[in-house]
Coordinates of C-alpha atoms and ligand atoms in Angstrom, one line a residue:
Chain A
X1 CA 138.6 -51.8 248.9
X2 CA 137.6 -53.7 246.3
X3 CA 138.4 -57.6 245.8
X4 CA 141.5 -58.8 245.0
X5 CA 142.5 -60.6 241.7
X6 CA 143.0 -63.4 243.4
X7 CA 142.8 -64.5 247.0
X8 CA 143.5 -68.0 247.5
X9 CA 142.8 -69.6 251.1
X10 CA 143.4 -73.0 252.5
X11 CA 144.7 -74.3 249.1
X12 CA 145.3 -77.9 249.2
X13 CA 146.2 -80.2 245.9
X14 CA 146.8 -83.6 245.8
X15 CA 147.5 -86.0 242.9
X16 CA 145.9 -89.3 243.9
X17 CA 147.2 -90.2 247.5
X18 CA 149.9 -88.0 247.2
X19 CA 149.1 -84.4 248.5
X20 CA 151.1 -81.4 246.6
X21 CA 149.8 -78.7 248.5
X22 CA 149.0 -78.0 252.3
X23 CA 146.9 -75.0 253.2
X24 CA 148.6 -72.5 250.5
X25 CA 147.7 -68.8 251.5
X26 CA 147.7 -66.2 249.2
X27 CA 146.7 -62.9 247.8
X28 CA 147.5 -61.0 244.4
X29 CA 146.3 -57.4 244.1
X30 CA 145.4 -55.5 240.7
X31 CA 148.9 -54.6 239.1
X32 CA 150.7 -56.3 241.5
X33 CA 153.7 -58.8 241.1
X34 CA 154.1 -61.6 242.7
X35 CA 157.2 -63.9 242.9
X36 CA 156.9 -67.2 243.6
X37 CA 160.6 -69.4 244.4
X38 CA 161.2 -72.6 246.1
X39 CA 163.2 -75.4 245.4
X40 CA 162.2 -78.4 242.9
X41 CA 159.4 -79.9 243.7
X42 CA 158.0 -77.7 246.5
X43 CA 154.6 -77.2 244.3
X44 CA 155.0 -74.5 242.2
X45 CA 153.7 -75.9 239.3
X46 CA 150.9 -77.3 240.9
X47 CA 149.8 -74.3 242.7
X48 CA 149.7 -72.9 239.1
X49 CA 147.7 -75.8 237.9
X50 CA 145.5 -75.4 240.5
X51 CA 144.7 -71.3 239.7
X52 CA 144.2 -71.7 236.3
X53 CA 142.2 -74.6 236.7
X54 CA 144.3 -77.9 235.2
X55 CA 143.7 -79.6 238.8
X56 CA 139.9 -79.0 240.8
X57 CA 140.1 -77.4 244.0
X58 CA 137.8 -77.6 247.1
X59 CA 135.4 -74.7 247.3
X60 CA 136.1 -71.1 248.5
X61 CA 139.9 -71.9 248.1
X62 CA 140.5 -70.0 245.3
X63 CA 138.7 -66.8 244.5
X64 CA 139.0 -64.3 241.4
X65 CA 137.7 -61.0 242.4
X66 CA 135.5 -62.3 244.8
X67 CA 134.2 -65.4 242.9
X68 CA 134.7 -69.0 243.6
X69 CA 137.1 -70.4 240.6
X70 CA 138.0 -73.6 242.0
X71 CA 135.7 -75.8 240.6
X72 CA 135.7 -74.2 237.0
X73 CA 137.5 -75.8 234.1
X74 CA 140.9 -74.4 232.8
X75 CA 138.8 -72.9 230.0
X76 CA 136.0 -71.0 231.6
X77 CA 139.4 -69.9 234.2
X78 CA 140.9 -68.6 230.7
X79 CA 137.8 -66.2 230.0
X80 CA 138.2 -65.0 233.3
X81 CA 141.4 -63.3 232.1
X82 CA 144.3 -65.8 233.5
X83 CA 146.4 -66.9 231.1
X84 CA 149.2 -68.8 231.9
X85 CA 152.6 -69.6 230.0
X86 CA 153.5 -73.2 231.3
X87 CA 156.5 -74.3 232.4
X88 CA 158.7 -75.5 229.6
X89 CA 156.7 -73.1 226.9
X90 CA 154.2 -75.9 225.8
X91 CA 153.9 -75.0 222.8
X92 CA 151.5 -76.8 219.6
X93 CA 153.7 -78.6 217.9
X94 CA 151.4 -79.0 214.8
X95 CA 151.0 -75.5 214.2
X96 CA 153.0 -72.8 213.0
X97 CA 154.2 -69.9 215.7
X98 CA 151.2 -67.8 213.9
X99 CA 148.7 -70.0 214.7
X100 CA 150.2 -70.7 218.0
X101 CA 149.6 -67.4 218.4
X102 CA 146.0 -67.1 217.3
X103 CA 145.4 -70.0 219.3
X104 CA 145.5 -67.8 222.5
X105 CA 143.3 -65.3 221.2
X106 CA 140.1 -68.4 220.9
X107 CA 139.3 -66.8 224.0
X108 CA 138.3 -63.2 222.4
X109 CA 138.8 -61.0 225.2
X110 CA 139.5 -57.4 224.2
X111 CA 142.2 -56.0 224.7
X112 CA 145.7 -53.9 223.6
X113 CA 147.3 -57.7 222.9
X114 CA 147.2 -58.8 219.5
X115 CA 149.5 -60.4 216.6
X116 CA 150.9 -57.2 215.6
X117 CA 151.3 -56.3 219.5
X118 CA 153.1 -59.5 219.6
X119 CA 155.3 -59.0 217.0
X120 CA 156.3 -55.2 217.7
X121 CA 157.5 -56.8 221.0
X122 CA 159.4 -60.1 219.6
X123 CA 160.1 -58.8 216.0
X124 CA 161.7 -62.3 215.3
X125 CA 158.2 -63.8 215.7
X126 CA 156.8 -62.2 212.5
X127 CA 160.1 -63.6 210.1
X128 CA 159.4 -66.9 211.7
X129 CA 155.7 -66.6 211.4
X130 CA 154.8 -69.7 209.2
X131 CA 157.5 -71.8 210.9
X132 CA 156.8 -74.9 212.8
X133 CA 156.6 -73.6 216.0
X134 CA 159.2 -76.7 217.1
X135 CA 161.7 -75.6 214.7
X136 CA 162.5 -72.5 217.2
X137 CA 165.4 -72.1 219.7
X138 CA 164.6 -72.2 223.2
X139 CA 164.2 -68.5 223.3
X140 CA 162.2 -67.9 220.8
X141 CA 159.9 -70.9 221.8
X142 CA 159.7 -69.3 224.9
X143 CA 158.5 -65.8 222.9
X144 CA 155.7 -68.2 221.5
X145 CA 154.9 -69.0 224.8
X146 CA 154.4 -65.5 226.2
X147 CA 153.0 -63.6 223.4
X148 CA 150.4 -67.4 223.2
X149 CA 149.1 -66.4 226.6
X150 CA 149.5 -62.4 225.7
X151 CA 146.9 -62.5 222.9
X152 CA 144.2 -63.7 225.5
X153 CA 144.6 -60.5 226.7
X154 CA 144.8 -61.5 230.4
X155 CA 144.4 -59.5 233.8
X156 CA 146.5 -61.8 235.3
X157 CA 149.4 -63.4 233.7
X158 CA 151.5 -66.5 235.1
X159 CA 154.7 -67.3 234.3
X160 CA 156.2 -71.1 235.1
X161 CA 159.9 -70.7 234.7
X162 CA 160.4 -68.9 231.8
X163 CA 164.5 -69.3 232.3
X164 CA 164.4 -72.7 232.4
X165 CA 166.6 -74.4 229.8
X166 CA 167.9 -70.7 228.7
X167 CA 171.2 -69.4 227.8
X168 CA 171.8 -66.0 230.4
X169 CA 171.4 -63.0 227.2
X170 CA 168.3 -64.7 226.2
X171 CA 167.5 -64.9 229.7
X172 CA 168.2 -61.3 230.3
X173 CA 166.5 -60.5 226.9
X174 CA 163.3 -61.7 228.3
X175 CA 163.6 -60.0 231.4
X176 CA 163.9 -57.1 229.8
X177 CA 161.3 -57.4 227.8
X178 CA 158.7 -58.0 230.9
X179 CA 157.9 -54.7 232.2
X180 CA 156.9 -53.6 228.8
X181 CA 154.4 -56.9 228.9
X182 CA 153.0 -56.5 232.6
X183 CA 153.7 -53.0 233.0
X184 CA 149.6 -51.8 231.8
X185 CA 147.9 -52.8 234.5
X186 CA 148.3 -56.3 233.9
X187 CA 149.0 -58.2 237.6
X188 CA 151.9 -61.4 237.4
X189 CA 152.5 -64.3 238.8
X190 CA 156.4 -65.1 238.5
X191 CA 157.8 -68.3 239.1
X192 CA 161.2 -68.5 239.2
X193 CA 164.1 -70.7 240.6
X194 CA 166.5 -67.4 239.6
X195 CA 166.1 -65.6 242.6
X196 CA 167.6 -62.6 242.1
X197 CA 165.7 -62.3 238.8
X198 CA 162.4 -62.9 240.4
X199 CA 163.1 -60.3 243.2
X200 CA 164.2 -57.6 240.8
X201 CA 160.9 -58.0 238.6
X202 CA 158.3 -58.3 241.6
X203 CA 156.8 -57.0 244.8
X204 CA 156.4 -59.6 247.4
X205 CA 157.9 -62.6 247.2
X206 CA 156.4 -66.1 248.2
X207 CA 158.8 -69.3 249.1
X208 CA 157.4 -72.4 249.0
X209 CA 158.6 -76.0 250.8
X210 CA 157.7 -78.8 250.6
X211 CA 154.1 -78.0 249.9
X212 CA 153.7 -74.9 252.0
X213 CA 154.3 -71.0 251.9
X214 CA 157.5 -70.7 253.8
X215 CA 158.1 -67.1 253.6
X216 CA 156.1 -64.3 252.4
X217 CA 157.6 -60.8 252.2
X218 CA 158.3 -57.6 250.3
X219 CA 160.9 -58.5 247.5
X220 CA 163.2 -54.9 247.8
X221 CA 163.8 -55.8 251.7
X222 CA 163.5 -58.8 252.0
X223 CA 166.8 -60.9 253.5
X224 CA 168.9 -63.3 252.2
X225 CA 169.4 -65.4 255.1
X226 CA 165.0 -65.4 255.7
X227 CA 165.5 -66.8 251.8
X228 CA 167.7 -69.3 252.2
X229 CA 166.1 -70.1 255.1
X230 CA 162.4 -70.7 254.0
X231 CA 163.8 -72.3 250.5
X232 CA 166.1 -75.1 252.2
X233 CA 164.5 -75.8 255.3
X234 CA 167.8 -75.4 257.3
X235 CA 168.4 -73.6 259.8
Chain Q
X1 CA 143.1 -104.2 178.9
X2 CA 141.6 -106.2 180.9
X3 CA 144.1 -105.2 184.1
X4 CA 144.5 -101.5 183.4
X5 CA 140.5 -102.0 183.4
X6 CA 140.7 -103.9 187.0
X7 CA 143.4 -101.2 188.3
X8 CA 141.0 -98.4 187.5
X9 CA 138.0 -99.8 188.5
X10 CA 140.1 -100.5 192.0
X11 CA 140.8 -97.3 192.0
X12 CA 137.0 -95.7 191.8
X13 CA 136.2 -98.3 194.6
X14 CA 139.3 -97.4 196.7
X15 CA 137.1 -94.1 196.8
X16 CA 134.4 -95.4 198.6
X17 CA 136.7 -97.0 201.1
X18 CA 138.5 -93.5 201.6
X19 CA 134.8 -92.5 202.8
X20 CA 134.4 -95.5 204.9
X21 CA 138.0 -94.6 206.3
X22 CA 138.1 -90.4 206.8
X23 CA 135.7 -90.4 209.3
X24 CA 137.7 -92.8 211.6
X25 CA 140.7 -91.1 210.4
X26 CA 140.0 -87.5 211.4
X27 CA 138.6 -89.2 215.0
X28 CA 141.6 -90.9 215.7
X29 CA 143.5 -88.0 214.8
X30 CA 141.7 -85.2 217.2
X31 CA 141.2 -87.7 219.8
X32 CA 143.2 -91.0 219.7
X33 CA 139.8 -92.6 219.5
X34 CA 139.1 -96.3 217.8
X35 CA 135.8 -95.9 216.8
X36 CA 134.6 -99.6 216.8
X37 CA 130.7 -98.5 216.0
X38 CA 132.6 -96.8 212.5
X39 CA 130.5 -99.5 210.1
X40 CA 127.5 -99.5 212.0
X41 CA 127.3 -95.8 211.7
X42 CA 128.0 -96.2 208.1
X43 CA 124.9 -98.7 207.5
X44 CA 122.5 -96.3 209.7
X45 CA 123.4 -93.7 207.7
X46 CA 122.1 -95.8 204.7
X47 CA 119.0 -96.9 206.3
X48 CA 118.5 -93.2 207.4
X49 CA 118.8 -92.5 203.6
X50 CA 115.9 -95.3 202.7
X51 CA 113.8 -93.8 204.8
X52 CA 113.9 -90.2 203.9
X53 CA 113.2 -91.5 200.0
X54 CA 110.8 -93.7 201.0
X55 CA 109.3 -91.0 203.0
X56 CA 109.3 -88.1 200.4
X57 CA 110.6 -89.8 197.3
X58 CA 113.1 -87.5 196.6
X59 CA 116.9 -89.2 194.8
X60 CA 118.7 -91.0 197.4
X61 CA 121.6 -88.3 196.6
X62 CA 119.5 -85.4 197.4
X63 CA 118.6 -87.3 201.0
X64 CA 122.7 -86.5 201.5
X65 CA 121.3 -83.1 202.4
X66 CA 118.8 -84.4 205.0
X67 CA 120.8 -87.6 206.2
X68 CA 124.6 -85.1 206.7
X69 CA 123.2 -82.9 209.4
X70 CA 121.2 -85.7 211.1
X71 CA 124.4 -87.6 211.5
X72 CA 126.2 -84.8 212.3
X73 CA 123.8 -83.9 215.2
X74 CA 123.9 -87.8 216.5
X75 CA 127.7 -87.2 216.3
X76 CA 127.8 -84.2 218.5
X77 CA 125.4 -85.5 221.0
X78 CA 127.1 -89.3 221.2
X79 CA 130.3 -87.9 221.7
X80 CA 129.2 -85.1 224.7
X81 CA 127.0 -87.4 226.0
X82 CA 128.8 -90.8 225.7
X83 CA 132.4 -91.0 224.5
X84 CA 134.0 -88.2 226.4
X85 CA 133.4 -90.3 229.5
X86 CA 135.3 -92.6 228.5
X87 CA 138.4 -90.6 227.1
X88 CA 141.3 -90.6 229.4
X89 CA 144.9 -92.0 229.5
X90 CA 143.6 -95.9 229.2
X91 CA 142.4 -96.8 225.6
X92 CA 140.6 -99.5 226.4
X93 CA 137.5 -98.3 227.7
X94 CA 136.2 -96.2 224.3
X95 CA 137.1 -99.6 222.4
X96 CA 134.2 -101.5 224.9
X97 CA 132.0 -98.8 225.0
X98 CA 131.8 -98.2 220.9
X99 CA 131.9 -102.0 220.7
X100 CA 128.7 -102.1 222.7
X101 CA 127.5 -99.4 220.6
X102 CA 127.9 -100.9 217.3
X103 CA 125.7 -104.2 218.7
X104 CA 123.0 -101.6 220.2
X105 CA 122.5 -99.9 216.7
X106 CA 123.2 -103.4 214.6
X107 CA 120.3 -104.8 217.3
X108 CA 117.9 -101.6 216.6
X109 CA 118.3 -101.4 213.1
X110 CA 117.5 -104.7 213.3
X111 CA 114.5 -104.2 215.2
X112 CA 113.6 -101.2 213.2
X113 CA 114.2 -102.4 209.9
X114 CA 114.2 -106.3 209.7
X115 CA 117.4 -108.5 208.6
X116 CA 115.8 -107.7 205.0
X117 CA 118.4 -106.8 202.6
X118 CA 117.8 -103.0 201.5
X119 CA 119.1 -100.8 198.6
X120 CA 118.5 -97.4 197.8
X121 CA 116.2 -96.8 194.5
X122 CA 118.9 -94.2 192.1
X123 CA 117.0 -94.7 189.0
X124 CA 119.7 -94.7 186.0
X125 CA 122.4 -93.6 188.4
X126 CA 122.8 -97.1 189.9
X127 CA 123.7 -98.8 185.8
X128 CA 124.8 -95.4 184.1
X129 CA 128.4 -95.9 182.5
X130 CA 130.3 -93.7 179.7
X131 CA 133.1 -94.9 177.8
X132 CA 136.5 -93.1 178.5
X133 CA 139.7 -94.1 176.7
X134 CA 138.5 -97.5 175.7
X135 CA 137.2 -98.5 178.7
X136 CA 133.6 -98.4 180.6
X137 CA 133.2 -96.4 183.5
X138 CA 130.2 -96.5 185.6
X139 CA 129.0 -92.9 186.5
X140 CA 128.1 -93.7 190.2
X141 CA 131.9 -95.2 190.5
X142 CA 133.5 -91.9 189.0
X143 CA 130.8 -90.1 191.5
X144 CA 131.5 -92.0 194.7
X145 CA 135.4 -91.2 193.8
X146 CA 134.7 -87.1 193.2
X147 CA 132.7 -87.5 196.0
X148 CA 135.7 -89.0 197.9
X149 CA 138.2 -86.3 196.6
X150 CA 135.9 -83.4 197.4
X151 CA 135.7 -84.9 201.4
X152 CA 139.3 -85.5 201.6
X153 CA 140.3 -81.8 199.9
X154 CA 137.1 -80.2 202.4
X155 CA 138.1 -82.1 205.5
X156 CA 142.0 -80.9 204.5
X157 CA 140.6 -77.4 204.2
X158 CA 138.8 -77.0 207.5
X159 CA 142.0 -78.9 209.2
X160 CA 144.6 -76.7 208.0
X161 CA 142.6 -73.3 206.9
X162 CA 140.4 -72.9 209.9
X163 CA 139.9 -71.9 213.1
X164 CA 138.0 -75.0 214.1
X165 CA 140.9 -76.7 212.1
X166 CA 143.1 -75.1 214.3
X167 CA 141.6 -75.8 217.8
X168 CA 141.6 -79.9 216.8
X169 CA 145.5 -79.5 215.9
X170 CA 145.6 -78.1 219.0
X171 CA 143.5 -80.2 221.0
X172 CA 145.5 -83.6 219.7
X173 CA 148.9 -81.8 220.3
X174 CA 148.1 -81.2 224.3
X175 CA 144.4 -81.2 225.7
X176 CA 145.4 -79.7 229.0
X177 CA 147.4 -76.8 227.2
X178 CA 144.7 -76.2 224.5
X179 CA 142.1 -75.8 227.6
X180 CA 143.9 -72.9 229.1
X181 CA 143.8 -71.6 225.9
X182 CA 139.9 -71.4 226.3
X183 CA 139.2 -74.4 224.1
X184 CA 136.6 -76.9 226.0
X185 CA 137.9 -80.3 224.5
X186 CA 134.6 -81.7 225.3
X187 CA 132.7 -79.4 222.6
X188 CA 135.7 -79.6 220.7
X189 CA 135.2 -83.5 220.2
X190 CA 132.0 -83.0 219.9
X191 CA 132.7 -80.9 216.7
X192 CA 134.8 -83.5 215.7
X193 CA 132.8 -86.3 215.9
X194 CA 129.9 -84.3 214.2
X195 CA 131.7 -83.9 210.9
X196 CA 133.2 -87.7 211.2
X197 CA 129.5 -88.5 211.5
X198 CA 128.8 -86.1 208.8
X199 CA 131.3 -88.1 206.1
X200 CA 129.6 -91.4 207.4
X201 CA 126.7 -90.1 205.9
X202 CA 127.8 -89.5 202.2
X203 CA 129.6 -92.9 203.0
X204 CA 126.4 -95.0 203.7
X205 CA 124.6 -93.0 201.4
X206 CA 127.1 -94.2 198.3
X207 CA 127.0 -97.5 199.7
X208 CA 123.4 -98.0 199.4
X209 CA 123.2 -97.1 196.0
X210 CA 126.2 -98.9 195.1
X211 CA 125.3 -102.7 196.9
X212 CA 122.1 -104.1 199.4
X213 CA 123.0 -103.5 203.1
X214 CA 121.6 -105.1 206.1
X215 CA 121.5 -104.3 210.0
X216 CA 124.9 -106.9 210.4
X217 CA 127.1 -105.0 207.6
X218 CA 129.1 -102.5 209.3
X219 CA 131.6 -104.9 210.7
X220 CA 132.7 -105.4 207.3
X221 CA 132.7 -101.9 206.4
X222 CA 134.7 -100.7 209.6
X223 CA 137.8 -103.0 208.2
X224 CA 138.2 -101.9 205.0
X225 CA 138.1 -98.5 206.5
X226 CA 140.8 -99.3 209.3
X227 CA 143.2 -101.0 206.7
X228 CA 142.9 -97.6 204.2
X229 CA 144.0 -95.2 207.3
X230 CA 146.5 -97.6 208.4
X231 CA 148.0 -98.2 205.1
X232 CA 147.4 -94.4 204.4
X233 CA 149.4 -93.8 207.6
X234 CA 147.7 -92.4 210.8
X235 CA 146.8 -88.3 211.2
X236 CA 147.0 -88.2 207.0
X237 CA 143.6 -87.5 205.0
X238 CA 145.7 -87.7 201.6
X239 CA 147.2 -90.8 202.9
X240 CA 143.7 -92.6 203.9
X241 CA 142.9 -91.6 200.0
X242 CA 145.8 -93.3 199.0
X243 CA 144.8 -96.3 201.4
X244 CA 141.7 -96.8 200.1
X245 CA 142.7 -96.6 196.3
X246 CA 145.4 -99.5 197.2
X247 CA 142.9 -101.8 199.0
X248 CA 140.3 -101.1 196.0
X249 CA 142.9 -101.9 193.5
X250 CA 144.6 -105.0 195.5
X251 CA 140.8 -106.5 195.4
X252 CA 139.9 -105.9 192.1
X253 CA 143.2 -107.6 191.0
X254 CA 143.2 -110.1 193.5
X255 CA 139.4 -111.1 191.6
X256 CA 140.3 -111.0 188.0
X257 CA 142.7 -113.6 188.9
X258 CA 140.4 -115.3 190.7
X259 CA 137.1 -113.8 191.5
X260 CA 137.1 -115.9 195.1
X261 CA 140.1 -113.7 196.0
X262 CA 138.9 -110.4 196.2
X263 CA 138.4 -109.6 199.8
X264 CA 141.4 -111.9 200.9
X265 CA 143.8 -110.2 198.5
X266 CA 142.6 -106.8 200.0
X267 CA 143.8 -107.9 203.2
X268 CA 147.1 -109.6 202.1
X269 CA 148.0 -106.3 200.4
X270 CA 146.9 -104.7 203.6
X271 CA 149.2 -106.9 205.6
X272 CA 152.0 -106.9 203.9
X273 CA 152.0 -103.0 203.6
X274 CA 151.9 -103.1 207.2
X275 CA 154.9 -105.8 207.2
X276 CA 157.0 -103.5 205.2
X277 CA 155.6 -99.9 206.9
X278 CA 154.4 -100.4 210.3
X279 CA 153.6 -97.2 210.1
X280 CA 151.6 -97.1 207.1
X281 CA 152.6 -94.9 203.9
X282 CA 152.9 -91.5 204.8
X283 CA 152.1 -90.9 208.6
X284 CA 151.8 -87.8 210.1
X285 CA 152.1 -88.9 213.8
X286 CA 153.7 -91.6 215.6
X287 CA 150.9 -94.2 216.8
Ligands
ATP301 N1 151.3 -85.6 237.7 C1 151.8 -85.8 239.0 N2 151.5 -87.0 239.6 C2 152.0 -87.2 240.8 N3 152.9 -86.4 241.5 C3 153.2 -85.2 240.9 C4 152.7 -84.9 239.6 N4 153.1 -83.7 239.3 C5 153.9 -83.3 240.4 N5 153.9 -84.2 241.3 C6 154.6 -84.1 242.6 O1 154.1 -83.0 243.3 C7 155.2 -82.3 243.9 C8 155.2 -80.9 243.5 O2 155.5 -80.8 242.1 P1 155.6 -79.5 241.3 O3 155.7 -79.9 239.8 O4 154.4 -78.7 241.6 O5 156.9 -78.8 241.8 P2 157.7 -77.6 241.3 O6 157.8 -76.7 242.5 O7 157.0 -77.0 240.1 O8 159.1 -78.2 240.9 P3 160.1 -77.8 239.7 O9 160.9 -76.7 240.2 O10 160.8 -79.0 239.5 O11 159.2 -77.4 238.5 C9 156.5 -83.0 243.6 O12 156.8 -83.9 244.7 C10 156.1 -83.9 242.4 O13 156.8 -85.1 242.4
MG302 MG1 157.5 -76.6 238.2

């Protein structure tokens, strides 16, 4: 069998005193899936900080295809092929949506990904092109977002709340749009506080509380109660 | 006459103060840096220049060639292996450690060179002058200020027009987000700091022509570039043109009406600008 994408093991973040992370197991296989819910502030976001690199890690915690990427910085973890598309889109605010664009393609994989890719799939992106990326909606920030970490031409893709702040068509838009983006191969990494969304997108689901994988299990069976269970804490 | 005369000859000088200026400009830009060794790196970019004439004789302008990449290289390897250790949410540790920078390279100049005033030997360059529209213009003025407008237009160029233009935007918008884009910010600042370096040395190079320098001048050079990007308004090349014109021109006024008065009227205008515009002129991002 051959490594996984990414196997993390005994994950543990902390910012200063303050730990983020407890012992986070976890393992994403090539074309895979993932969903990752839990409630604010469980450690979502940090758990993707700490994959792509944005926080250091201890060693052997988090492995790409069978190498040690803990202790690499967020760039050498983008040549690897993780891109990420950060919660609340992030986007350069001093350049256009082309060059944000470009901008995710400094990393010169190769790959099917690029500008006119981009724009075949978000056809608003190319009348907007020389725009301040800023002077976007929401949705079509978001666009930038995903087709920014697209044009690295990633193996493995994360997504940090891409309906956050949305309106539900734009929302469902994007949604829509998803399998076209992951559906070549490429494995994901959903974050989502929209459950049923991030069920109907994935494979297996992850909960997080507080810190800690609460649930792990196959998103088409997986029960409502087990959800509500590992995402409040109550019983 | 006699004013128009002072307002243009402010005006060629306010061009060697946009070269004192664009290098701390574009570092403070990319990396909300204060660069407090600015001057000193001016004046060892002169000295550099005396001794590459003195060495092989060539014109102090042709030593521009040598002395650009050999400030460029000290750029790159001060910033990777010095002043990225001390970027990080607290500005106050890059203004100690260039402060103690600019008294180690005022001290080895110092050493190096002796507190002997120098100048660098341009022949006819250094008294050249043509007349234009009745008045006298001196040809290494109208040179420094081409010299000045070339930079600006260049640096504007690589800024907007590049890729490496592109990756500083990026870099100053969000580091952490223009990592995972697969942009180390260390090299990045590196480059930066390279081509800041690389300005400095057509700056110290014009300067040595123009007056004598010494190993204590760059103090003195580092304000006059600081009031042109502030008046220019921060993150704005064109602007820190602009800024440099207006000190040049408040200085050269301020000494026709009374030649004690130049420096000091530089600075009122400087303060008052600053009164009126916090922000400078025409600023590009909020300080
Ligand atoms: N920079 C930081 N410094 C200190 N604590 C932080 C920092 N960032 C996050 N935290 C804390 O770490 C915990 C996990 O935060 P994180 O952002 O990973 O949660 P999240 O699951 O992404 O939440 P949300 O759904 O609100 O995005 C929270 O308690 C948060 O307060
Ligand atoms: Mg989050």
């Amino acid at each position: 069998m051959p490594d996984p994408i990414l196997k993390i093991s005994g994950l543990n973040a902390h910012y200063g005193d303050f730990q983020a992370l407890f012992g986070v197991d976890m393992q994403v296989d090539a074309g895979e899936v993932l969903a990752i819910i839990g409630a604010n502030g469980a450690g979502k976001t940090t758990l993707m900080r700490s994959i792509t690199g944005l926080l250091t890690n201890g060693p052997d915690q988090i492995m790409h295809k069978g190498t040690d990427i803990g202790r690499l910085r967020a760039d050498e973890v983008a040549l690897r092929g993780i891109a990420m598309v950060p919660e609340g889109r992030q986007l350069f605010p001093s350049l256009s949506v082309k060059e944000n664009l470009m901008i995710g393609a400094q990393v010169l994989r190769p790959g099917p990904w690029n500008l006119k890719a981009v724009y075949q799939l978000f056809p608003i992106l190319e009348e907007r092109k020389d725009q301040q990326s800023t002077s976007l909606s929401g949705g079509q920030q978001q666009m930038v977002a995903i087709g920014r970490a697209l044009m690295s031409n990633p193996e493995l893709i994360l997504f940090d709340e891409i309906s956050l702040g949305l309106a539900p068509v734009i929302i469902r838009d994007i949604y829509r749009a998803l399998p076209g983006i992951i559906g070549n191969g490429m494995s994901a990494i959903i974050v989502e506080q929209d459950i049923s969304k991030a069920l109907s997108v994935s494979s297996r689901v992850y909960c997080l509380q507080e810190g800690r994988v609460s649930l792990e299990d196959r998103s088409d069976t997986v029960a409502r109660e087990d959800i509500s269970r590992a995402y409040f804490g109550i019983e | 006459m006699d004013w128009l005369n002072a307002i243009v000859q402010g005006t060629l000088l306010g061009g060697l103060y946009a070269l004192f200026a664009a290098g701390l400009s574009l570092i403070f830009g990319v990396m909300r840096l204060v660069n407090i060794a600015h001057g000193d790196l001016i004046v060892l970019a002169a000295y550099l220049g005396l001794t590459v004439t003195t060495a092989t004789g060539i014109h102090p302008l042709l030593a521009i060639v040598v002395v650009v990449p050999v400030m460029a290289a000290i750029g790159y390897v001060l910033q990777r292996g010095l002043l990225n250790q001390t970027l990080g949410d607290d500005l106050l540790p890059p203004l100690l450690v260039t402060f103690g920078l600019s008294v180690i390279i005022q001290n080895a100049l110092l050493e190096g060179y002796t507190a002997d005033p120098q100048k660098l030997a341009a022949g006819n360059l250094e008294t050249a002058s043509f007349a234009f529209g009745g008045l006298t213009l001196g040809v290494l003025p109208v040179l420094t200020f081409s010299f000045a407008i070339a930079v600006i237009w260049g640096l504007q160029w690589i800024f907007y027009c590049t890729a490496l233009g592109r990756a500083f935007r990026a870099v100053s918008d969000n580091q952490d987000i223009a990592q995972l884009m697969g942009l180390n910010r260390r090299h990045i600042f590196g480059l930066a700091m390279a081509l800041a370096l690389a300005v400095t040395a057509i700056a110290g190079i014009l300067l040595g022509i123009r007056t004598s320098f010494d190993p204590s001048g760059g103090g003195g050079r580092l304000i006059f570039g600081f009031e042109a990007v502030i008046i220019g308004g921060l993150g704005n090349l064109w602007g820190t043109l602009a800024g440099g014109v207006i000190l040049g021109v408040a200085q050269t006024v301020g000494a026709k009406i009374d030649p004690g008065w130049q420096i000091l009227s530089g600075h009122i205008a400087f303060l008052l600008i600053l009164a009126v515009r916090p922000n400078g002129l025409f600023p590009r991002i909020s300080a």
